[in-house]
Coordinates of C-alpha atoms in Angstrom, one line a residue:
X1 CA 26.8 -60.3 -11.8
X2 CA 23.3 -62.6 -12.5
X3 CA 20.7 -61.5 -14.0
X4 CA 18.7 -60.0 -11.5
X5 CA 21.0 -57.6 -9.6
X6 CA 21.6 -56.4 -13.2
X7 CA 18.2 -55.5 -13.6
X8 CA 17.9 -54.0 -9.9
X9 CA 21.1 -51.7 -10.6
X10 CA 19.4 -50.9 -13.3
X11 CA 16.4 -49.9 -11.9
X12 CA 18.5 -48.1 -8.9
X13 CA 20.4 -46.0 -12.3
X14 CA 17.5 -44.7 -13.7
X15 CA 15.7 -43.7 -10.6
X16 CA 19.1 -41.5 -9.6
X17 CA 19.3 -40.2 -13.3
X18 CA 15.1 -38.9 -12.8
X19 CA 16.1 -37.8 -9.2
X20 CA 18.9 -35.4 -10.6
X21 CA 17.0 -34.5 -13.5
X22 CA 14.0 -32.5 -12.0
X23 CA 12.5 -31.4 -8.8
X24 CA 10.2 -34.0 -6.8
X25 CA 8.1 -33.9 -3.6
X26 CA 9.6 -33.6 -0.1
X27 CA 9.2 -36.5 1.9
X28 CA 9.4 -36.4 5.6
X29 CA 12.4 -35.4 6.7
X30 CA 13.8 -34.7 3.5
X31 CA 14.2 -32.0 1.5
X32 CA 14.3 -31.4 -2.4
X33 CA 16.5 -28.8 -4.3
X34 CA 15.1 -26.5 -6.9
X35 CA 17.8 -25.1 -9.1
X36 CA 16.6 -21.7 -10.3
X37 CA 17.8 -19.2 -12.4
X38 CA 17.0 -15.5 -12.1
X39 CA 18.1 -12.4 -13.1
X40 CA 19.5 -10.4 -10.0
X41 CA 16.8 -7.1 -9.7
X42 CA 14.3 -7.9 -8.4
X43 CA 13.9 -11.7 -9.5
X44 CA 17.1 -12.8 -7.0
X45 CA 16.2 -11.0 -4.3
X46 CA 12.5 -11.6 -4.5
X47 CA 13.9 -15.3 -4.2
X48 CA 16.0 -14.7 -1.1
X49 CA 13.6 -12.9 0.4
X50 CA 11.4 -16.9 0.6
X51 CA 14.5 -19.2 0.6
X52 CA 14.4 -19.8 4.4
X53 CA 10.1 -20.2 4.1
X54 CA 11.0 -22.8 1.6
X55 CA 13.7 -24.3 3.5
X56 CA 11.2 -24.7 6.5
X57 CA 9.1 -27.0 3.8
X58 CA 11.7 -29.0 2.3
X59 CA 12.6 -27.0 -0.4
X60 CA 15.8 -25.6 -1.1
X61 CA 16.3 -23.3 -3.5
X62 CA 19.5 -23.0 -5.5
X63 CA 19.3 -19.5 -7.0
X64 CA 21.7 -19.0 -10.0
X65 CA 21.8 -15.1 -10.8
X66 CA 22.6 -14.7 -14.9
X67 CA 23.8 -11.5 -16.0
X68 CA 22.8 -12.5 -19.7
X69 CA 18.6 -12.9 -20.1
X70 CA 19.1 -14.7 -23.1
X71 CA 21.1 -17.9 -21.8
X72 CA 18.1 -18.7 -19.2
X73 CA 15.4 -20.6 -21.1
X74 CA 17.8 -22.4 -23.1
X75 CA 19.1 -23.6 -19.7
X76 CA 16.0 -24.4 -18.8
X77 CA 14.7 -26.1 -21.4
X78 CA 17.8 -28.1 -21.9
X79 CA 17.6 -29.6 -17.8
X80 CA 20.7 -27.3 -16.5
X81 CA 17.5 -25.7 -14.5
X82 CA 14.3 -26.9 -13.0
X83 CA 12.7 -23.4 -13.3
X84 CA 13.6 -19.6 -14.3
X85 CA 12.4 -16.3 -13.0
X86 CA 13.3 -13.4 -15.1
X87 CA 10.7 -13.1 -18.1
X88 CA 7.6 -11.8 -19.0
X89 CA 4.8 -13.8 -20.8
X90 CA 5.1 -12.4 -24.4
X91 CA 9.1 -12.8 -24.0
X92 CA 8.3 -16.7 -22.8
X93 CA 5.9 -17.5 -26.0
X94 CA 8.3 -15.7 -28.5
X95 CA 11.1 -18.3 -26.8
X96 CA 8.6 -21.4 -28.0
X97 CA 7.7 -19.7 -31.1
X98 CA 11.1 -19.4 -32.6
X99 CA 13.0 -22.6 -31.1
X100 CA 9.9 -25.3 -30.9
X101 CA 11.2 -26.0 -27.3
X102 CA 9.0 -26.6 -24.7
X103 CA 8.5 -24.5 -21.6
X104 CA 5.6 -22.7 -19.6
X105 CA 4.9 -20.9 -16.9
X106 CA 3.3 -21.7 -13.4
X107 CA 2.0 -18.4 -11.6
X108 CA 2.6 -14.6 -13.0
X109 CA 4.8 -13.1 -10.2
X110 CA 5.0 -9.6 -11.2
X111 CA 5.6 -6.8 -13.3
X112 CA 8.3 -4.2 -13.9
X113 CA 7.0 -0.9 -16.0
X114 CA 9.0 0.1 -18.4
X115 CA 10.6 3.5 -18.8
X116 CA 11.8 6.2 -21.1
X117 CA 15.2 7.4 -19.6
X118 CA 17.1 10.5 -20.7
X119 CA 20.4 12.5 -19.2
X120 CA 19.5 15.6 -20.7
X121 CA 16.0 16.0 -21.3
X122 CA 13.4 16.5 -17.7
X123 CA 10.2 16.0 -19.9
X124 CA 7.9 14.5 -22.7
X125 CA 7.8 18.2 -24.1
X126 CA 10.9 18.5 -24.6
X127 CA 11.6 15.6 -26.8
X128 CA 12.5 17.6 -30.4
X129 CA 12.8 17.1 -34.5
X130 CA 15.5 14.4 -35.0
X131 CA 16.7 13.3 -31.6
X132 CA 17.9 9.4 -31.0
X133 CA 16.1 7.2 -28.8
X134 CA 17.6 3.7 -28.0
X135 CA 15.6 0.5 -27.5
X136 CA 15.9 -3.1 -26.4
X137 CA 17.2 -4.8 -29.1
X138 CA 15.0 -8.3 -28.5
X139 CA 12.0 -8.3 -30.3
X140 CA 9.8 -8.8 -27.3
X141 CA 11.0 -5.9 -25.6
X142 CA 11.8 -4.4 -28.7
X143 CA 8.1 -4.0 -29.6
X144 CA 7.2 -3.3 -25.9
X145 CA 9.3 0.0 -26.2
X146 CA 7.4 0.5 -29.7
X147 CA 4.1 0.9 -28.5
X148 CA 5.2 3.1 -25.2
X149 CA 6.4 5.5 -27.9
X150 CA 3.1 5.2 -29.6
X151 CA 1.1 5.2 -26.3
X152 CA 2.8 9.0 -25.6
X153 CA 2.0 10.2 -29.1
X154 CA 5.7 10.2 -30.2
X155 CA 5.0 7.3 -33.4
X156 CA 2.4 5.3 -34.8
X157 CA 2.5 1.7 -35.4
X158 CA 0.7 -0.6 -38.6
X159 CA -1.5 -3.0 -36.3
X160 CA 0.4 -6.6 -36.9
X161 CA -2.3 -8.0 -34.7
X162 CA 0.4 -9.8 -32.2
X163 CA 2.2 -6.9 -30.3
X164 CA 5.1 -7.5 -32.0
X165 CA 5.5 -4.5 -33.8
X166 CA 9.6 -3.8 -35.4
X167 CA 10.9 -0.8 -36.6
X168 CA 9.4 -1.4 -40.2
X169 CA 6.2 -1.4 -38.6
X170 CA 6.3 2.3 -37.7
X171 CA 3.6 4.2 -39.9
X172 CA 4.0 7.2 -38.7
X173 CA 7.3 9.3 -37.4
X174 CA 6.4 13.0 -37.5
X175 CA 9.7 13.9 -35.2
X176 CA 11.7 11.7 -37.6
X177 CA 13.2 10.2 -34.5
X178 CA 16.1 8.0 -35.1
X179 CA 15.6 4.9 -33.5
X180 CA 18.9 2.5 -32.4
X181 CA 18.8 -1.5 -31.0
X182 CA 20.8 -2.1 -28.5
X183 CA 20.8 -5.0 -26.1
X184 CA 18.8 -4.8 -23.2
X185 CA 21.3 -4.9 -20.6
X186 CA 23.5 -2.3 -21.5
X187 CA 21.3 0.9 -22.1
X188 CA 21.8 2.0 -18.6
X189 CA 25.3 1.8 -19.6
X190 CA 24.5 3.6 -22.9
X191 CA 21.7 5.7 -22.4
X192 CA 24.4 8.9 -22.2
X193 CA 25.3 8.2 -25.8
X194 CA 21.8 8.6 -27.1
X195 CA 19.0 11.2 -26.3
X196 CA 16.9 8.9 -24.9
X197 CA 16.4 5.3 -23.9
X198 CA 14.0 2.8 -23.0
X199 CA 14.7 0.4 -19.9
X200 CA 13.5 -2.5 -18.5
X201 CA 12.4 -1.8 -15.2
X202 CA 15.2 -5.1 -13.5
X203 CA 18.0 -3.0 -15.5
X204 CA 17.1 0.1 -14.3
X205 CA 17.7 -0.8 -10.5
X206 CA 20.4 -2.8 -11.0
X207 CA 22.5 0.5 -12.9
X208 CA 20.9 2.7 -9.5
X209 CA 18.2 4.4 -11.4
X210 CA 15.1 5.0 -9.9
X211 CA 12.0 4.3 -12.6
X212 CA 9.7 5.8 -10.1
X213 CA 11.6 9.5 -9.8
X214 CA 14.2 9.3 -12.7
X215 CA 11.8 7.9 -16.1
X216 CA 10.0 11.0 -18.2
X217 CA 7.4 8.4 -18.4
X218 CA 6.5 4.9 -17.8
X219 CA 4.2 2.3 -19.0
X220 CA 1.4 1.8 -17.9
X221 CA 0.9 -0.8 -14.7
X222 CA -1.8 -2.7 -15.8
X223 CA 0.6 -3.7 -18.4
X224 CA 0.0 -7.4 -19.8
X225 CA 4.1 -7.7 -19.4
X226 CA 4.0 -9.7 -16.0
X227 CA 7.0 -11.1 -14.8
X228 CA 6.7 -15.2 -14.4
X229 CA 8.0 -18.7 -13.0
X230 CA 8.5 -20.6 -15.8
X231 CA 9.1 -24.3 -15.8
X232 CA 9.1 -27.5 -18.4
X233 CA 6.1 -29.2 -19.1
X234 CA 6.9 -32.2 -17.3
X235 CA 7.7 -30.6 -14.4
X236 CA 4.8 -27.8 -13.3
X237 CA 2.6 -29.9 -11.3
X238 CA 5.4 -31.1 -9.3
X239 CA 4.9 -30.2 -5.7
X240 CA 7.7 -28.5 -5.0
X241 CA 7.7 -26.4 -7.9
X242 CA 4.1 -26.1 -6.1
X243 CA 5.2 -24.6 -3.0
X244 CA 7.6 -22.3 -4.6
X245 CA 4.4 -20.9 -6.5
X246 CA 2.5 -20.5 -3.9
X247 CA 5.5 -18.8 -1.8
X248 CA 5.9 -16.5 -5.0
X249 CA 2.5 -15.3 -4.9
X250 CA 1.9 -15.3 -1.0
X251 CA 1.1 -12.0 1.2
X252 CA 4.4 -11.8 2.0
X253 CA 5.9 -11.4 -1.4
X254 CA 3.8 -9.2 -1.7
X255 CA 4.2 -6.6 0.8
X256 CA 8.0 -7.2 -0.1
X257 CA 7.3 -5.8 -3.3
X258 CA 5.5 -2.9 -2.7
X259 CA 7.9 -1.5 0.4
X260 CA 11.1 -2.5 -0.9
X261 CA 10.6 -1.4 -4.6
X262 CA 8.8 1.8 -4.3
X263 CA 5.5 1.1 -7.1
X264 CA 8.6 0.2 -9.8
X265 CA 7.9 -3.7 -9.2
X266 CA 3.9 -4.0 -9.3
X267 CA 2.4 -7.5 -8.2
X268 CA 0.3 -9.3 -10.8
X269 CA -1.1 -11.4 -8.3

């Protein structure tokens, strides 16, 4: 092989390797496949719901549903995926903050109120000296569930100036309320065993609950938990994680989410 064809096979290699490695822009007549990952309620479906709008612009989308939260940024960050739909903001910058990896997050999507679940009891009232009350056992959502407890009068919290309150931040339990961890995606699998639980709104649906009709009480909607499409660095201004965006945070996603989820899923757009 001379000289020169090894140079233009090696220009042809590394163009392939950058092709395969992130999303690019459609050219005419072509089309460019996003691989996404998403947790199934709502994130997947809000995904489905555009994959043929996308399609019709040259953008496929390759939704990968994870039944584990916790496996999606590292795939992302690591290049397995060009983008992820399943977090909220605070969840996102905790993620950089403890691994020094590099992801971000393009539009905010949505968000998913969190609520306080119970088999037994019917209201806040009734909530009495000593009961158990189980949380999500990342500290994110940990801390979320920390300060809905405080919101409803049922703890107070030392103020650690970063919404990231733990259990050893609680200042103040006059019910002495027993508090367990336990991870997110089984306490509507677990919530029997306990007196009460808090659960993520995605959760929730997925176990057939209904946050709007079956929660004692919720957070508050204007929550600053929204839901977002995270990407790397590198990769936010490309335009097909562009048009995804834009599809994200278009009318129709939109009216999707208020008819098909009931004012459980709230758009932060």
């Amino acid at each position: 092989m001379t000289n020169s064809v090894r140079t233009i096979a090696a220009v042809l290699s590394a163009g392939l390797l950058l092709a395969a490695c992130s999303p690019s822009s459609p050219a005419e007549g072509d089309s460019v496949t996003i691989r996404i990952g998403a947790t199934s309620v709502p994130h997947a479906e809000i995904l489905e719901y555009i994959r043929g709008d996308l399609a019709a612009e040259g953008v496929l989308l390759q939704i990968e549903e994870f039944g584990d939260f916790a496996l999606l940024n590292p795939a992302l960050a690591d290049g397995s995926l060009d983008a992820n739909y399943f977090q909220h903001i605070p969840f996102l910058n905790a993620f950089v903050t403890n691994t020094g990896r590099e992801i971000t997050y393009v539009v905010r999507v949505h968000i998913e109120p969190i609520g306080l679940y119970s088999q037994d009891l019917n209201y806040l009232s009734q909530v009495s000296q000593g009961m158990t009350i189980a949380i999500p056992d990342d500290p994110t959502n940990g801390a979320r569930s920390l300060l809905l407890l405080e919101s409803l009068g049922l703890l107070e919290l030392v103020d650690t100036g970063d919404n990231l309150a733990t259990i050893f931040d609680i200042a103040a339990n006059p019910l002495d309320l027993q508090i367990q961890e336990i991870q997110a995606a089984m306490l509507p699998h677990t919530f029997g065993d306990t007196d009460l639980s808090i659960i993520n709104t995605n959760f929730a649906l997925q176990a057939g609950l209904n946050p709007a009709t079956d929660a004692i009480a919720r957070e508050n909607p204007d929550s600053p938990y929204a839901n977002v499409l995270a990407v790397r660095p590198e990769n936010a201004d490309d335009e097909a994680i562009q048009i995804l965006a834009r599809w994200l945070t278009s009318d129709k996603v939109r009216e999707f989410i208020l008819e098909q989820y009931g004012g459980n899923v709230v758009p932060a757009f």
